[in-house]
Amino acid sequence: MSTLQEEKLENKNIKPTAMRLLVLQCLMEQNRALSLNEIEVLFENADKSTIFRTLKTFQENYLVHRINDGSGAIKYALCDDDCICSLKDNHIHFLCTKCEKTYCLKDTPIATPTLPNGFKANFANYLIEGICSTCT
Amino acid sequence: MSTLQEEKLENKNIKPTAMRLLVLQCLMEQNRALSLNEIEVLFENADKSTIFRTLKTFQENYLVHRINDGSGAIKYALCDDDCICSLKDNHIHFLCTKCEKTYCLKDTPIATPTLPNGFKANFANYLIEGICSTCT
DNA sequence: TAAACTTTGCAATGGCATTGCACTCCTTAA
DNA sequence: TTAAGGAGTGCAATGCCATTGCAAAGTTTA
Ligand SMILES: [Mn+2]
Ligand SMILES: [Mn+2]
Ligand SMILES: [Zn+2]
Ligand SMILES: [Zn+2]
């Protein structure tokens, strides 16, 4: 009998430690991208570098993706089960300038534009800033 | 008789000091977005905080726009003459992961997607990473 | 010419990501 | 069962970059 978190970790070949289960649970509960700081505050007792390395492990195993939303701190959000963080897994991210929360808009696919001659795309980061639905 | 740089500064209501003329010239010669560090190295003798404040003044007067390309350092690029840095002045930026140079793709407009209900866009930052035409 | 304002240079400060190192915990093989 | 090796964690430091306080230098204005 294993929890949902344990299953998710095993599916991505990550050994389930106490810390990892907690961080994963935290990311699952909040339905948005979280910064290292936000996660640290939610635990209070845990060490920041441990959380950092936890998130690094998650990222290396395609459990989370990093989002640079220009807020100064990198945000982390859960990947879909079948995500391999390739160009086609990319999606738009939305930063609310009022509540500072960042959301994955997974249902809003990125239109990949035609680039000038000789330019080749490997990764896209499409960030939109504005006001989110709860802050309207 | 005034130089091109002086004209540009006056058009944006920026008093043309020696430093400002130099930084502007530098941005005009390099046809791409530059970081504070890159500009500082090009001058060698000038002080970093002075360049920082110069760029801040430029930005406040819509002479340059800031670009967060995820490289860790903010890049600065010249605006078009009629730019007021609004949503429709936004354009795609391209970071070459080989030469680390960032380019404005002003001819590649950003398609603004339809956002979920209640979300309102005020600013967009569409960054594409890949290989540029000279590094191919 | 002197006061007022602007620009510049230098030296902090502060935030965040990242890492070295030692300690603890867990797994494994004799 | 136990000792050795490896993985995970906590703490303290480091490094990079943006930003600011303050005083000196330069410029404008009355
Ligand atoms: Mn996302
Ligand atoms: Mn640009
Ligand atoms: Zn909001
Ligand atoms: Zn290149």
CSV table of C-alpha atoms (C1' of nucleotides) and ligand atoms in Angstrom, one decimal:
chain,number,residue,atom,x,y,z
A,1,MET,CA,0.0,0.0,0.0
A,2,SER,CA,1.6,3.2,-1.1
A,3,THR,CA,0.5,6.8,-1.1
A,4,LEU,CA,-0.1,8.9,-4.2
A,5,GLN,CA,3.1,10.8,-3.5
A,6,GLU,CA,5.2,7.6,-3.2
A,7,GLU,CA,3.8,6.3,-6.5
A,8,LYS,CA,4.7,9.5,-8.2
A,9,LEU,CA,8.2,9.4,-6.9
A,10,GLU,CA,8.7,5.8,-7.9
A,11,ASN,CA,7.3,6.5,-11.4
A,12,LYS,CA,10.1,9.0,-11.9
A,13,ASN,CA,12.7,6.8,-10.2
A,14,ILE,CA,13.2,9.0,-7.2
A,15,LYS,CA,13.8,7.3,-3.9
A,16,PRO,CA,11.0,8.5,-1.5
A,17,THR,CA,12.5,10.1,1.5
A,18,ALA,CA,10.5,12.0,4.2
A,19,MET,CA,11.6,15.3,2.8
A,20,ARG,CA,10.8,14.5,-0.8
A,21,LEU,CA,7.3,13.2,0.1
A,22,LEU,CA,6.6,16.4,2.0
A,23,VAL,CA,7.9,18.7,-0.8
A,24,LEU,CA,5.9,16.8,-3.4
A,25,GLN,CA,2.8,16.9,-1.3
A,26,CYS,CA,3.2,20.6,-0.9
A,27,LEU,CA,3.5,21.1,-4.7
A,28,MET,CA,0.5,19.0,-5.3
A,29,GLU,CA,-1.7,20.9,-2.8
A,30,GLN,CA,-0.8,24.3,-4.0
A,31,ASN,CA,-2.0,24.3,-7.5
A,32,ARG,CA,0.7,26.6,-8.8
A,33,ALA,CA,4.4,27.2,-9.1
A,34,LEU,CA,6.3,27.8,-5.9
A,35,SER,CA,9.6,29.4,-5.1
A,36,LEU,CA,12.2,27.9,-2.8
A,37,ASN,CA,11.4,30.5,-0.3
A,38,GLU,CA,7.6,29.8,-0.4
A,39,ILE,CA,8.2,26.2,0.2
A,40,GLU,CA,10.7,26.8,3.0
A,41,VAL,CA,8.1,29.0,4.8
A,42,LEU,CA,5.5,26.3,4.5
A,43,PHE,CA,7.7,23.9,6.5
A,44,GLU,CA,9.5,26.3,8.8
A,45,ASN,CA,11.7,23.6,10.3
A,46,ALA,CA,13.3,22.2,7.1
A,47,ASP,CA,16.6,23.4,5.7
A,48,LYS,CA,16.6,25.5,2.6
A,49,SER,CA,19.5,23.7,0.9
A,50,THR,CA,17.8,20.4,1.5
A,51,ILE,CA,14.7,21.7,-0.2
A,52,PHE,CA,16.9,23.1,-3.0
A,53,ARG,CA,18.5,19.7,-3.6
A,54,THR,CA,15.2,18.0,-3.4
A,55,LEU,CA,13.9,20.2,-6.1
A,56,LYS,CA,17.0,19.7,-8.1
A,57,THR,CA,16.5,16.0,-8.0
A,58,PHE,CA,12.9,16.4,-8.9
A,59,GLN,CA,13.9,18.5,-11.9
A,60,GLU,CA,16.6,16.1,-13.1
A,61,ASN,CA,13.9,13.4,-13.1
A,62,TYR,CA,11.2,15.4,-14.8
A,63,LEU,CA,9.0,15.6,-11.8
A,64,VAL,CA,9.1,19.4,-11.7
A,65,HIS,CA,10.1,22.2,-14.2
A,66,ARG,CA,11.8,25.4,-13.3
A,67,ILE,CA,10.1,28.7,-14.2
A,68,ASN,CA,11.8,32.0,-14.5
A,69,ASP,CA,9.0,34.5,-14.1
A,70,GLY,CA,11.2,37.5,-13.6
A,71,SER,CA,10.2,37.9,-10.0
A,72,GLY,CA,13.8,37.3,-8.9
A,73,ALA,CA,13.2,33.8,-7.5
A,74,ILE,CA,12.8,30.7,-9.6
A,75,LYS,CA,9.5,28.9,-9.3
A,76,TYR,CA,9.0,25.2,-9.4
A,77,ALA,CA,5.9,23.4,-10.7
A,78,LEU,CA,4.8,19.8,-11.1
A,79,CYS,CA,5.3,18.3,-14.5
A,80,ASP,CA,2.6,16.2,-16.2
A,81,ASP,CA,3.1,12.5,-15.8
A,82,ASP,CA,4.4,12.0,-19.3
A,83,CYS,CA,6.5,15.2,-19.4
A,84,ILE,CA,10.1,15.0,-20.5
A,85,CYS,CA,10.5,18.8,-20.4
A,86,SER,CA,11.0,19.0,-24.2
A,87,LEU,CA,10.1,21.9,-26.4
A,88,LYS,CA,6.6,20.5,-26.9
A,89,ASP,CA,6.0,20.1,-23.2
A,90,ASN,CA,6.5,23.9,-22.9
A,91,HIS,CA,3.5,26.0,-21.9
A,92,ILE,CA,2.7,29.5,-21.0
A,93,HIS,CA,3.2,30.7,-17.4
A,94,PHE,CA,1.3,33.5,-15.9
A,95,LEU,CA,2.6,35.8,-13.1
A,96,CYS,CA,0.0,37.8,-11.3
A,97,THR,CA,1.5,41.2,-10.4
A,98,LYS,CA,-0.9,41.6,-7.5
A,99,CYS,CA,-0.7,38.4,-5.6
A,100,GLU,CA,2.7,37.4,-7.0
A,101,LYS,CA,1.5,33.9,-7.7
A,102,THR,CA,2.6,32.0,-10.8
A,103,TYR,CA,0.4,29.6,-12.6
A,104,CYS,CA,1.1,27.0,-15.3
A,105,LEU,CA,-1.4,27.5,-18.2
A,106,LYS,CA,-1.1,24.0,-19.5
A,107,ASP,CA,-4.2,24.3,-21.6
A,108,THR,CA,-2.8,27.3,-23.4
A,109,PRO,CA,-0.3,25.9,-25.9
A,110,ILE,CA,2.6,28.0,-27.1
A,111,ALA,CA,2.5,29.0,-30.7
A,112,THR,CA,6.0,28.5,-31.9
A,113,PRO,CA,6.8,31.3,-34.3
A,114,THR,CA,8.8,31.1,-37.5
A,115,LEU,CA,12.3,32.3,-36.6
A,116,PRO,CA,14.7,34.2,-38.9
A,117,ASN,CA,16.9,32.2,-41.1
A,118,GLY,CA,19.5,30.2,-39.3
A,119,PHE,CA,17.9,30.4,-35.9
A,120,LYS,CA,17.0,27.1,-34.2
A,121,ALA,CA,14.8,26.9,-31.1
A,122,ASN,CA,15.4,24.4,-28.4
A,123,PHE,CA,13.4,25.8,-25.5
A,124,ALA,CA,10.8,28.4,-25.0
A,125,ASN,CA,9.8,30.5,-22.0
A,126,TYR,CA,6.6,32.4,-22.6
A,127,LEU,CA,5.6,34.4,-19.6
A,128,ILE,CA,2.6,36.6,-19.3
A,129,GLU,CA,2.2,39.1,-16.5
A,130,GLY,CA,-1.1,40.5,-15.5
A,131,ILE,CA,-3.9,40.1,-13.0
A,132,CYS,CA,-5.1,36.6,-12.2
A,133,SER,CA,-8.7,35.5,-11.8
A,134,THR,CA,-8.9,35.7,-8.0
A,135,CYS,CA,-7.3,39.2,-8.0
A,136,THR,CA,-9.6,40.7,-10.6
B,1,MET,CA,24.9,70.4,-35.3
B,2,SER,CA,24.2,67.4,-33.1
B,3,THR,CA,25.1,63.8,-33.3
B,4,LEU,CA,22.7,60.9,-33.9
B,5,GLN,CA,23.1,60.0,-30.2
B,6,GLU,CA,22.3,63.5,-29.0
B,7,GLU,CA,19.2,63.6,-31.1
B,8,LYS,CA,18.0,60.3,-29.8
B,9,LEU,CA,18.5,61.4,-26.2
B,10,GLU,CA,16.7,64.7,-26.8
B,11,ASN,CA,13.8,62.9,-28.5
B,12,LYS,CA,13.3,61.0,-25.3
B,13,ASN,CA,13.9,64.0,-23.0
B,14,ILE,CA,17.1,62.7,-21.6
B,15,LYS,CA,19.9,65.2,-20.9
B,16,PRO,CA,22.9,64.1,-22.9
B,17,THR,CA,25.8,63.6,-20.6
B,18,ALA,CA,29.1,62.1,-21.7
B,19,MET,CA,28.3,58.8,-20.1
B,20,ARG,CA,24.9,58.6,-21.6
B,21,LEU,CA,26.1,59.3,-25.1
B,22,LEU,CA,28.7,56.6,-24.7
B,23,VAL,CA,26.3,54.0,-23.4
B,24,LEU,CA,23.8,54.8,-26.1
B,25,GLN,CA,26.5,54.6,-28.8
B,26,CYS,CA,27.5,51.2,-27.4
B,27,LEU,CA,24.0,49.9,-27.6
B,28,MET,CA,23.6,51.2,-31.2
B,29,GLU,CA,26.8,49.6,-32.4
B,30,GLN,CA,26.2,46.2,-30.9
B,31,ASN,CA,23.0,45.1,-32.6
B,32,ARG,CA,21.7,43.2,-29.7
B,33,ALA,CA,20.7,43.2,-26.0
B,34,LEU,CA,23.6,43.8,-23.6
B,35,SER,CA,24.0,43.1,-19.9
B,36,LEU,CA,25.3,45.6,-17.4
B,37,ASN,CA,28.5,43.6,-17.2
B,38,GLU,CA,29.0,43.4,-20.9
B,39,ILE,CA,28.7,47.2,-21.2
B,40,GLU,CA,31.0,47.7,-18.2
B,41,VAL,CA,33.7,45.6,-19.9
B,42,LEU,CA,33.4,47.6,-23.1
B,43,PHE,CA,34.3,50.7,-21.2
B,44,GLU,CA,36.7,49.4,-18.6
B,45,ASN,CA,37.1,52.7,-16.8
B,46,ALA,CA,33.5,53.6,-16.1
B,47,ASP,CA,31.7,52.8,-12.9
B,48,LYS,CA,29.1,50.0,-12.9
B,49,SER,CA,26.5,51.9,-10.8
B,50,THR,CA,26.7,54.9,-13.1
B,51,ILE,CA,26.0,52.6,-16.1
B,52,PHE,CA,23.2,51.0,-14.0
B,53,ARG,CA,21.6,54.4,-13.4
B,54,THR,CA,22.2,55.5,-17.0
B,55,LEU,CA,20.3,52.4,-18.1
B,56,LYS,CA,17.6,53.0,-15.5
B,57,THR,CA,17.1,56.5,-16.9
B,58,PHE,CA,17.0,55.2,-20.4
B,59,GLN,CA,14.4,52.7,-19.4
B,60,GLU,CA,12.2,55.2,-17.6
B,61,ASN,CA,12.2,57.3,-20.8
B,62,TYR,CA,11.5,54.4,-23.2
B,63,LEU,CA,14.9,54.4,-24.8
B,64,VAL,CA,15.7,50.9,-23.8
B,65,HIS,CA,13.7,47.9,-22.5
B,66,ARG,CA,14.9,45.3,-20.0
B,67,ILE,CA,15.0,41.7,-21.0
B,68,ASN,CA,15.0,38.8,-18.6
B,69,ASP,CA,16.5,36.0,-20.7
B,70,GLY,CA,17.1,33.6,-17.8
B,71,SER,CA,20.9,34.0,-18.1
B,72,GLY,CA,21.0,35.5,-14.6
B,73,ALA,CA,21.8,39.0,-15.8
B,74,ILE,CA,19.3,41.4,-17.2
B,75,LYS,CA,19.9,42.5,-20.7
B,76,TYR,CA,19.1,45.9,-22.1
B,77,ALA,CA,18.2,46.7,-25.7
B,78,LEU,CA,17.3,49.8,-27.6
B,79,CYS,CA,13.6,50.5,-28.2
B,80,ASP,CA,12.1,51.6,-31.5
B,81,ASP,CA,11.7,55.4,-31.8
B,82,ASP,CA,7.9,55.2,-31.2
B,83,CYS,CA,8.1,52.6,-28.4
B,84,ILE,CA,6.2,53.2,-25.2
B,85,CYS,CA,6.9,49.7,-23.9
B,86,SER,CA,3.3,48.6,-23.9
B,87,LEU,CA,2.0,45.2,-24.5
B,88,LYS,CA,1.9,45.7,-28.3
B,89,ASP,CA,5.5,46.8,-28.3
B,90,ASN,CA,6.5,43.4,-26.9
B,91,HIS,CA,8.4,41.1,-29.2
B,92,ILE,CA,10.2,37.8,-29.0
B,93,HIS,CA,13.7,37.6,-27.6
B,94,PHE,CA,16.2,35.0,-28.6
B,95,LEU,CA,19.0,33.7,-26.4
B,96,CYS,CA,21.8,31.7,-28.1
B,97,THR,CA,23.0,29.1,-25.7
B,98,LYS,CA,26.3,28.9,-27.5
B,99,CYS,CA,27.5,32.5,-27.7
B,100,GLU,CA,25.1,33.7,-24.9
B,101,LYS,CA,24.1,36.6,-27.0
B,102,THR,CA,20.5,37.9,-26.8
B,103,TYR,CA,18.7,39.3,-29.8
B,104,CYS,CA,15.4,41.2,-30.3
B,105,LEU,CA,13.3,39.6,-32.9
B,106,LYS,CA,11.3,42.7,-33.7
B,107,ASP,CA,10.0,41.3,-36.9
B,108,THR,CA,8.6,38.3,-35.1
B,109,PRO,CA,5.4,39.5,-33.3
B,110,ILE,CA,4.1,37.8,-30.2
B,111,ALA,CA,0.8,36.1,-30.8
B,112,THR,CA,-1.1,36.9,-27.6
B,113,PRO,CA,-3.1,33.8,-26.7
B,114,THR,CA,-6.5,33.7,-25.2
B,115,LEU,CA,-6.2,33.4,-21.5
B,116,PRO,CA,-8.4,31.5,-19.1
B,117,ASN,CA,-11.5,33.4,-17.8
B,118,GLY,CA,-10.6,36.2,-15.5
B,119,PHE,CA,-7.0,36.5,-16.4
B,120,LYS,CA,-5.8,39.8,-17.9
B,121,ALA,CA,-2.5,40.3,-19.6
B,122,ASN,CA,-0.4,43.5,-19.1
B,123,PHE,CA,3.0,42.4,-20.2
B,124,ALA,CA,4.5,39.5,-22.1
B,125,ASN,CA,8.0,38.1,-22.1
B,126,TYR,CA,8.5,35.5,-24.8
B,127,LEU,CA,12.0,34.1,-24.7
B,128,ILE,CA,13.3,31.4,-27.1
B,129,GLU,CA,16.5,29.6,-26.5
B,130,GLY,CA,18.5,27.9,-29.2
B,131,ILE,CA,21.3,28.4,-31.6
B,132,CYS,CA,21.7,31.7,-33.5
B,133,SER,CA,22.5,32.1,-37.1
B,134,THR,CA,26.2,32.8,-36.6
B,135,CYS,CA,26.7,29.9,-34.3
B,136,THR,CA,24.9,27.3,-36.5
C,1,DT,C1',28.8,84.2,-7.9
C,2,DA,C1',26.4,81.4,-4.8
C,3,DA,C1',22.7,78.3,-4.1
C,4,DA,C1',20.1,74.4,-5.9
C,5,DC,C1',19.9,70.5,-8.5
C,6,DT,C1',21.9,66.7,-11.2
C,7,DT,C1',25.3,63.3,-12.2
C,8,DT,C1',29.0,60.4,-10.9
C,9,DG,C1',32.2,57.2,-8.1
C,10,DC,C1',32.9,54.3,-4.4
C,11,DA,C1',31.6,51.4,-1.0
C,12,DA,C1',28.1,49.0,1.1
C,13,DT,C1',23.9,46.1,1.3
C,14,DG,C1',20.6,42.5,0.2
C,15,DG,C1',18.4,38.6,-2.2
C,16,DC,C1',18.8,34.3,-4.1
C,17,DA,C1',21.3,30.2,-6.1
C,18,DT,C1',24.7,27.1,-5.2
C,19,DT,C1',28.3,24.4,-2.8
C,20,DG,C1',31.8,22.3,0.8
C,21,DC,C1',31.9,19.7,4.6
C,22,DA,C1',30.7,16.9,8.3
C,23,DC,C1',27.2,14.2,10.3
C,24,DT,C1',23.3,10.9,10.1
C,25,DC,C1',20.8,7.3,8.0
C,26,DC,C1',20.1,3.5,5.0
C,27,DT,C1',21.6,-0.3,2.1
C,28,DT,C1',24.4,-4.1,1.1
C,29,DA,C1',27.7,-7.6,1.2
C,30,DA,C1',30.8,-10.4,3.9
D,1,DT,C1',25.1,-9.4,12.5
D,2,DT,C1',28.0,-6.0,11.5
D,3,DA,C1',31.1,-3.1,9.1
D,4,DA,C1',31.7,-0.4,4.9
D,5,DG,C1',30.0,2.4,1.4
D,6,DG,C1',26.7,5.4,-0.4
D,7,DA,C1',22.8,8.6,-0.2
D,8,DG,C1',20.5,12.3,2.1
D,9,DT,C1',20.6,16.2,5.3
D,10,DG,C1',21.9,20.5,8.0
D,11,DC,C1',24.8,24.3,8.6
D,12,DA,C1',27.7,27.7,7.2
D,13,DA,C1',29.9,29.9,3.5
D,14,DT,C1',30.5,31.7,-1.2
D,15,DG,C1',29.4,34.1,-5.4
D,16,DC,C1',26.9,36.7,-8.5
D,17,DC,C1',24.0,40.4,-9.6
D,18,DA,C1',20.8,44.3,-8.7
D,19,DT,C1',20.3,48.2,-6.0
D,20,DT,C1',21.2,52.1,-2.8
D,21,DG,C1',23.6,55.7,0.7
D,22,DC,C1',26.6,59.1,0.7
D,23,DA,C1',29.8,62.5,-0.5
D,24,DA,C1',32.4,64.7,-4.3
D,25,DA,C1',32.2,66.8,-8.9
D,26,DG,C1',29.7,69.0,-12.4
D,27,DT,C1',25.8,71.9,-14.2
D,28,DT,C1',22.1,75.1,-14.1
D,29,DT,C1',19.7,79.0,-12.4
D,30,DA,C1',18.6,83.1,-9.9
E,1,MN,MN,4.5,25.1,-16.0
E,2,MN,MN,13.7,43.6,-27.5
E,3,ZN,ZN,-3.4,37.3,-8.3
E,4,ZN,ZN,25.1,32.3,-31.0
